[in-house]
C-alpha cells in the first residue's frame, strides 16, 4: 500500500497503480478516452490531465502514464486542470458531427458525458467541419463512423495486443487523421466485437444492434455465456417494451462482464452475436403429444404412463436417456434424481458428440461447444460414470433393446444424421425435451418445450471447474419451462412428492458436500441493472 | 509487387542495425523507398513492411502522417514552393499561380509529360530571401515569374 493525497484527501491505494487507477480506487473519476486497464498505455487523448505535485513542484501531467507514488499530491479539479481538459474536449468536438440523436452510443458515450461535465459551451467553429467516411463496413460485424472517432486507438491496440494481429490503423495527419482498416483487410478477427465495447464514442458499433434500441431502455442481468465451456461472464441486455425494428426481439445485445479469472474484459464474437436462438421463430412454445399441442399436465401424465408401462413390461433397462450438457447443474441434478434415483434407469448419457466442431483459439474459445460438461461430470452424469455412451445407447435402440428413449437438448444429428426413422421406428415412444424445434420434435411421442438460459436462473460449471451463476432476464417463451421444473413436475406425476420451490433450493441440494459449489454466493449476482454499459472504463 | 534493388536493400538493413527498435528505422527506410520507387504507394508500403518485418499498417500510419512522402508519382522536376509567411508576403502565391498557369496543373499535380510537378510546402528556411523554391534538391530564392521561366528553360 502507498499513501497519496487526491483532491486534499489522504488515501491509501495498492502498489502498482497509475494515478488514474489510484483515483478510481478511491472514487475519483478522471475523464479519459484512450486509457483502458486491459490495454497498453497510449497517452494520446490528453483528457486525463491532472495536477501532480511531487517534491514541492507542481505540473499538469497525464494520470494514465504516471505511476502513483508515495507522497504524491494529485488534484483533478483545479482551474488549470479544468482549463486544460476543456481545451482538449473542444478540439475533440471540433470536427465531431454531434449526431447524438441517431447515434447508438448516445447514453453511454464518454464524449457526451464529458461535455456535460466540462463543456456546455457553444462551438466556436465558423467553417465547414471535416468530413470522413461514414457507415463504413470495417468488418463483418462492426460498422465504423470515422467522423465520430476521437482517435483514442483503443481498437487498434486491441487488435494488436489482445488478438495479436494488426487490422486497424490511424492514417493521415491533423484534422484529416482517421481510424480505418487497411485497404483489403477487414476487422474480421473472432473477437472483433470487443472494439465496440472499447470505443468510448459511437465510432465503432455493432451491426446487429444498430438502430435497435436506445441504450437507456435496456435492462441488464448478469449471465454466463452458454456457447462454449469457457463460461465467459456476460451481461444480457434486454428490453421488451420498445419495439422499433424487430418485434419479438427481447435480447438486444450481449456485453462482456469483467472477470479477471475467466474472460477479463473480453468475449468472442461467437458468444456476443450468438443470441438469436433465444428469440428465434423456431423456439418450442407448447407441449406436444403425438404431434399435436397439449397442455403440460396432460403431456406429462402421458409421459409418466409411457414410462411406467414400459418399465413394467420390459424392466428399467428398457428406457434410456440422452441429455446434452448444455443444461444447467440444476437441470442435470433433477434429471439424475428422477431418472437414475427414482426410476432406476441404468443408461443415462450426456456424452453426445456435438454436430458443431470448435477449434480452441489463443484467447478464450475452447474446443468444447457444451457449456456445462464439467458440471454434468461433477454431478455424476459424465462419460466416465459407467454405462454406455450415447453411441452405444443409439446402437441398443437400433438393436431393439431399448423401448423408450428420452432425448434432451440435442437433435441426435451427430449420431444418426437425418435418418431419424432408424431409431424412431425401433422405439415404442420417444420423449423429446427441446428449446428449438428440431428433427425429433415433430416425431416425438411427447414433446416438452424447454426454457433457455436467459429465461431462468441457474449455474454452469466451466472447463476450469468454476461454478458460475446466470440470472433470468426474460420470461420463458410461450409455455416453455426450465428443464429442472419439467422433471420436477414429471416426478410428481410418477408419484414423487418433491418440494423444490426454486432453482436456489435445487442448487442447495446439489451443492451439499461439494466445496466448489457450496462456496458460490447465490445472491451475489442478483438484481436487474440499467443496460447502459456498466463496465465502461 | 515492388522489390528493392540489392544496394538499397543493404542500405535499409544497415539502417535497421542502427536502432534498438527496428520501427525507429522506418523514416529513413521510407526515404530510401521513395528514392527507389519515386513515390510510396501500397506496393511500396508492403515492400518496406516485408523488408522490416513489421505490419504494412504500421508503415502506412507513418507514411501517411508525414507530408514529405509522396503517394502519387511526382515529376522529374518537383517544384516545392514555400507558402509560409515571409514568402507569402514576398509573393509566393504569384509564383505558384505562374507555375499553375504555365503548366495548367494544380497543387500536388504533375504535367502530362511527367516532367514537372508542383507542391506547396512549409518553410524552406530562407525567410530572408523569399519567395523560395526547391526544385528537387536545388534551392532558388528571390523569385519572380521571369526568374522562374529562366529556371525552367535550364531544365530542358
XYZ file of C-alpha atoms in Angstrom, chain A residues 20 30-36 39 44-48 85 88-89 92-93 109-115 148 150-154 157 198-201 537:
38
model
C -5.887 7.339 -12.882
C -10.743 11.133 -14.070
C -12.105 11.716 -17.582
C -10.266 9.686 -20.199
C -10.718 8.139 -23.633
C -7.609 6.181 -24.521
C -6.737 4.556 -21.205
C -8.098 1.052 -20.624
C -4.518 -2.425 -22.948
C -2.855 10.011 -26.799
C -6.204 11.516 -25.844
C -4.830 14.026 -23.311
C -8.150 14.026 -21.423
C -6.825 12.580 -18.167
C -9.282 19.339 -20.099
C -8.789 19.044 -25.184
C -12.526 18.428 -25.270
C -12.124 16.602 -29.941
C -15.578 18.040 -30.568
C -20.776 7.861 -24.737
C -17.807 9.347 -22.936
C -17.757 12.368 -25.212
C -21.357 13.162 -24.296
C -20.730 12.634 -20.606
C -17.600 14.759 -20.536
C -19.352 17.502 -22.431
C -17.354 10.285 -34.580
C -11.746 10.529 -31.216
C -8.620 8.615 -32.317
C -8.018 7.069 -28.909
C -6.527 3.969 -30.601
C -8.103 1.525 -28.147
C -4.326 -1.672 -29.588
C -13.759 -0.365 -26.063
C -14.822 2.507 -28.317
C -15.527 5.392 -25.921
C -17.764 7.067 -28.506
C -13.655 2.048 -18.321
